[in-house]
PDB file of C-alpha atoms in Angstrom:
ATOM      1  CA  UNK A   1      -3.589 -50.122 -18.189  1.00 88.00           C
ATOM      2  CA  UNK A   2      -3.463 -52.427 -14.988  1.00 96.00           C
ATOM      3  CA  UNK A   3       0.087 -51.715 -13.046  1.00 97.00           C
ATOM      4  CA  UNK A   4       0.425 -53.803 -10.211  1.00 98.00           C
ATOM      5  CA  UNK A   5       3.053 -53.830  -7.094  1.00 98.00           C
ATOM      6  CA  UNK A   6       3.716 -56.009  -4.783  1.00 98.00           C
ATOM      7  CA  UNK A   7       5.573 -55.670  -1.376  1.00 97.00           C
ATOM      8  CA  UNK A   8       6.438 -57.013   2.211  1.00 98.00           C
ATOM      9  CA  UNK A   9       8.363 -59.301   1.174  1.00 98.00           C
ATOM     10  CA  UNK A  10      11.658 -60.000   3.043  1.00 98.00           C
ATOM     11  CA  UNK A  11      13.905 -63.213   5.216  1.00 98.00           C
ATOM     12  CA  UNK A  12      11.973 -64.753   7.905  1.00 98.00           C
ATOM     13  CA  UNK A  13      12.670 -68.101   9.918  1.00 98.00           C
ATOM     14  CA  UNK A  14      10.782 -71.211   9.198  1.00 98.00           C
ATOM     15  CA  UNK A  15       7.857 -71.119  10.976  1.00 98.00           C
ATOM     16  CA  UNK A  16       7.306 -67.178  10.454  1.00 98.00           C
ATOM     17  CA  UNK A  17       4.893 -64.904   9.012  1.00 98.00           C
ATOM     18  CA  UNK A  18       4.303 -62.674   6.092  1.00 98.00           C
ATOM     19  CA  UNK A  19       1.781 -60.341   5.038  1.00 98.00           C
ATOM     20  CA  UNK A  20       2.778 -59.582   1.417  1.00 98.00           C
ATOM     21  CA  UNK A  21       0.392 -56.801  -0.396  1.00 98.00           C
ATOM     22  CA  UNK A  22      -0.611 -55.371  -3.861  1.00 98.00           C
ATOM     23  CA  UNK A  23      -1.443 -52.877  -4.850  1.00 97.00           C
ATOM     24  CA  UNK A  24      -3.204 -52.524  -8.091  1.00 97.00           C
ATOM     25  CA  UNK A  25      -3.700 -48.763  -9.413  1.00 97.00           C
ATOM     26  CA  UNK A  26      -5.154 -47.568 -13.319  1.00 95.00           C
ATOM     27  CA  UNK A  27      -8.508 -48.817 -12.848  1.00 94.00           C
ATOM     28  CA  UNK A  28     -10.194 -50.816 -10.271  1.00 94.00           C
ATOM     29  CA  UNK A  29      -9.478 -54.393  -9.774  1.00 93.00           C
ATOM     30  CA  UNK A  30     -13.069 -54.827  -8.473  1.00 94.00           C
ATOM     31  CA  UNK A  31     -14.687 -56.965 -10.580  1.00 95.00           C
ATOM     32  CA  UNK A  32     -11.282 -58.644 -10.833  1.00 96.00           C
ATOM     33  CA  UNK A  33     -10.237 -62.115  -9.846  1.00 97.00           C
ATOM     34  CA  UNK A  34      -7.010 -61.732  -7.932  1.00 97.00           C
ATOM     35  CA  UNK A  35      -4.268 -64.260  -8.027  1.00 97.00           C
ATOM     36  CA  UNK A  36      -0.868 -64.915  -6.401  1.00 98.00           C
ATOM     37  CA  UNK A  37       1.954 -67.209  -7.926  1.00 98.00           C
ATOM     38  CA  UNK A  38       4.951 -68.047  -7.206  1.00 98.00           C
ATOM     39  CA  UNK A  39       8.710 -69.302  -9.059  1.00 98.00           C
ATOM     40  CA  UNK A  40      11.389 -70.542  -7.156  1.00 97.00           C
ATOM     41  CA  UNK A  41      14.681 -70.852  -8.431  1.00 91.00           C
ATOM     42  CA  UNK A  42      15.410 -73.183 -10.875  1.00 94.00           C
ATOM     43  CA  UNK A  43      11.496 -74.223 -11.357  1.00 96.00           C
ATOM     44  CA  UNK A  44       8.343 -73.457 -13.064  1.00 96.00           C
ATOM     45  CA  UNK A  45       6.332 -70.646 -11.783  1.00 97.00           C
ATOM     46  CA  UNK A  46       3.467 -71.828  -9.802  1.00 98.00           C
ATOM     47  CA  UNK A  47       0.088 -70.878  -8.641  1.00 98.00           C
ATOM     48  CA  UNK A  48      -0.364 -69.996  -4.944  1.00 98.00           C
ATOM     49  CA  UNK A  49      -3.862 -68.270  -4.449  1.00 98.00           C
ATOM     50  CA  UNK A  50      -6.605 -66.877  -5.852  1.00 98.00           C
ATOM     51  CA  UNK A  51      -9.518 -65.348  -5.307  1.00 97.00           C
ATOM     52  CA  UNK A  52     -13.379 -64.323  -7.410  1.00 95.00           C
ATOM     53  CA  UNK A  53     -14.394 -61.101  -8.481  1.00 92.00           C
ATOM     54  CA  UNK A  54     -16.958 -61.769  -5.153  1.00 86.00           C
ATOM     55  CA  UNK A  55     -14.835 -62.978  -3.126  1.00 83.00           C
ATOM     56  CA  UNK A  56     -16.821 -65.518  -2.654  1.00 85.00           C
ATOM     57  CA  UNK A  57     -14.592 -68.128  -4.541  1.00 94.00           C
ATOM     58  CA  UNK A  58     -10.631 -68.488  -3.561  1.00 96.00           C
ATOM     59  CA  UNK A  59      -8.554 -71.113  -4.736  1.00 96.00           C
ATOM     60  CA  UNK A  60      -5.425 -72.787  -2.997  1.00 98.00           C
ATOM     61  CA  UNK A  61      -2.762 -75.065  -4.148  1.00 98.00           C
ATOM     62  CA  UNK A  62      -1.922 -77.839  -1.605  1.00 98.00           C
ATOM     63  CA  UNK A  63       0.855 -76.767  -0.820  1.00 97.00           C
ATOM     64  CA  UNK A  64      -0.047 -73.403   1.055  1.00 98.00           C
ATOM     65  CA  UNK A  65      -3.897 -75.185   2.385  1.00 98.00           C
ATOM     66  CA  UNK A  66      -4.648 -74.107   5.527  1.00 98.00           C
ATOM     67  CA  UNK A  67      -0.903 -71.725   6.009  1.00 98.00           C
ATOM     68  CA  UNK A  68      -1.666 -68.724   3.118  1.00 98.00           C
ATOM     69  CA  UNK A  69      -4.979 -66.621   3.213  1.00 98.00           C
ATOM     70  CA  UNK A  70      -5.889 -64.865   0.013  1.00 97.00           C
ATOM     71  CA  UNK A  71      -8.270 -61.740   1.015  1.00 96.00           C
ATOM     72  CA  UNK A  72      -8.999 -58.975  -1.353  1.00 94.00           C
ATOM     73  CA  UNK A  73      -9.947 -54.952   0.283  1.00 94.00           C
ATOM     74  CA  UNK A  74     -11.718 -53.170  -2.897  1.00 92.00           C
ATOM     75  CA  UNK A  75     -11.357 -49.898  -0.854  1.00 94.00           C
ATOM     76  CA  UNK A  76      -7.844 -50.064  -1.462  1.00 96.00           C
ATOM     77  CA  UNK A  77      -7.733 -51.109  -4.888  1.00 95.00           C
ATOM     78  CA  UNK A  78      -5.983 -54.996  -2.837  1.00 96.00           C
ATOM     79  CA  UNK A  79      -5.081 -58.340  -2.531  1.00 96.00           C
ATOM     80  CA  UNK A  80      -3.133 -60.012   0.083  1.00 98.00           C
ATOM     81  CA  UNK A  81      -1.815 -63.109   0.748  1.00 98.00           C
ATOM     82  CA  UNK A  82      -1.137 -63.763   5.032  1.00 98.00           C
ATOM     83  CA  UNK A  83       1.650 -66.331   5.258  1.00 98.00           C
ATOM     84  CA  UNK A  84       1.652 -68.417   8.122  1.00 98.00           C
ATOM     85  CA  UNK A  85       4.438 -71.345   9.355  1.00 98.00           C
ATOM     86  CA  UNK A  86       6.435 -70.604   6.461  1.00 98.00           C
ATOM     87  CA  UNK A  87       8.632 -73.635   5.360  1.00 98.00           C
ATOM     88  CA  UNK A  88      11.970 -72.679   3.265  1.00 98.00           C
ATOM     89  CA  UNK A  89      10.441 -75.325   0.223  1.00 97.00           C
ATOM     90  CA  UNK A  90       8.354 -71.474   0.367  1.00 98.00           C
ATOM     91  CA  UNK A  91      11.194 -69.136  -0.451  1.00 98.00           C
ATOM     92  CA  UNK A  92      10.173 -67.663  -3.884  1.00 98.00           C
ATOM     93  CA  UNK A  93       9.421 -64.007  -6.046  1.00 98.00           C
ATOM     94  CA  UNK A  94       6.076 -63.901  -5.586  1.00 98.00           C
ATOM     95  CA  UNK A  95       3.840 -62.740  -8.377  1.00 98.00           C
ATOM     96  CA  UNK A  96       0.092 -60.782  -8.222  1.00 98.00           C
ATOM     97  CA  UNK A  97      -1.540 -61.238 -11.018  1.00 98.00           C
ATOM     98  CA  UNK A  98      -4.888 -59.700 -11.784  1.00 97.00           C
ATOM     99  CA  UNK A  99      -8.094 -61.547 -14.740  1.00 97.00           C
ATOM    100  CA  UNK A 100      -9.895 -59.374 -16.768  1.00 96.00           C
ATOM    101  CA  UNK A 101     -12.731 -62.186 -16.359  1.00 96.00           C
ATOM    102  CA  UNK A 102     -12.751 -61.936 -12.359  1.00 95.00           C
ATOM    103  CA  UNK A 103     -13.107 -65.832 -11.867  1.00 94.00           C
ATOM    104  CA  UNK A 104     -10.244 -67.912  -9.127  1.00 95.00           C
ATOM    105  CA  UNK A 105      -8.186 -69.582 -11.675  1.00 96.00           C
ATOM    106  CA  UNK A 106      -5.155 -71.532 -11.347  1.00 96.00           C
ATOM    107  CA  UNK A 107      -3.554 -70.782 -14.807  1.00 97.00           C
ATOM    108  CA  UNK A 108      -0.970 -68.050 -15.402  1.00 96.00           C
ATOM    109  CA  UNK A 109      -2.414 -67.942 -19.378  1.00 97.00           C
ATOM    110  CA  UNK A 110      -5.571 -66.866 -18.149  1.00 97.00           C
ATOM    111  CA  UNK A 111      -4.204 -63.801 -16.218  1.00 97.00           C
ATOM    112  CA  UNK A 112      -4.057 -60.226 -17.588  1.00 97.00           C
ATOM    113  CA  UNK A 113      -1.842 -58.455 -15.673  1.00 97.00           C
ATOM    114  CA  UNK A 114       1.089 -59.292 -13.597  1.00 98.00           C
ATOM    115  CA  UNK A 115       2.895 -57.595 -11.103  1.00 98.00           C
ATOM    116  CA  UNK A 116       6.991 -57.866 -11.083  1.00 97.00           C
ATOM    117  CA  UNK A 117       7.302 -59.583  -7.490  1.00 98.00           C
ATOM    118  CA  UNK A 118       8.081 -59.585  -4.271  1.00 98.00           C
ATOM    119  CA  UNK A 119      11.061 -61.926  -3.162  1.00 98.00           C
ATOM    120  CA  UNK A 120      10.435 -64.379   0.255  1.00 98.00           C
ATOM    121  CA  UNK A 121      13.268 -66.438   1.483  1.00 98.00           C
ATOM    122  CA  UNK A 122      12.425 -68.444   4.412  1.00 98.00           C
ATOM    123  CA  UNK A 123      15.629 -69.635   6.226  1.00 98.00           C
ATOM    124  CA  UNK A 124      15.232 -73.052   8.343  1.00 93.00           C
TER     125      UNK A 124
END
C-alpha cells in the first residue's frame, strides 16, 4: 500500500556530502516511524538512522553518528538522510523503510515497507 522511492545516491569523493531522499506514496506516512538502512557488498544489511513519527526520537548507528542526519517533511511525505564527511566504508545501497508502529527502531524486521534502494559510492 505504501510505496517508497529513494533518490540522491551517486558517486562522491571521500569527505564529500550527499542528501538522500525517500518519497512515500499511496498514503501519508506522517504517523509512521521512518528509517534508513544500508547494505555493502558481502555484508549484512545494517541500520543507519531512524526517526519516530513525532520527530522527537532519533537513533543513529555509531558508525554514522555526528556525520549523518535524518529528517522528515510530512507535508512532502518524504524522509531525508543528509550524509556529510563521507568515507569509503559508507559505500552501500541505501534503503528507506517505514514502520506503521511509529517508532525509531534499528531492527529491520520491525519495518513494514521498503524502498528498492539507491547506490552510494564513496571514492578515496
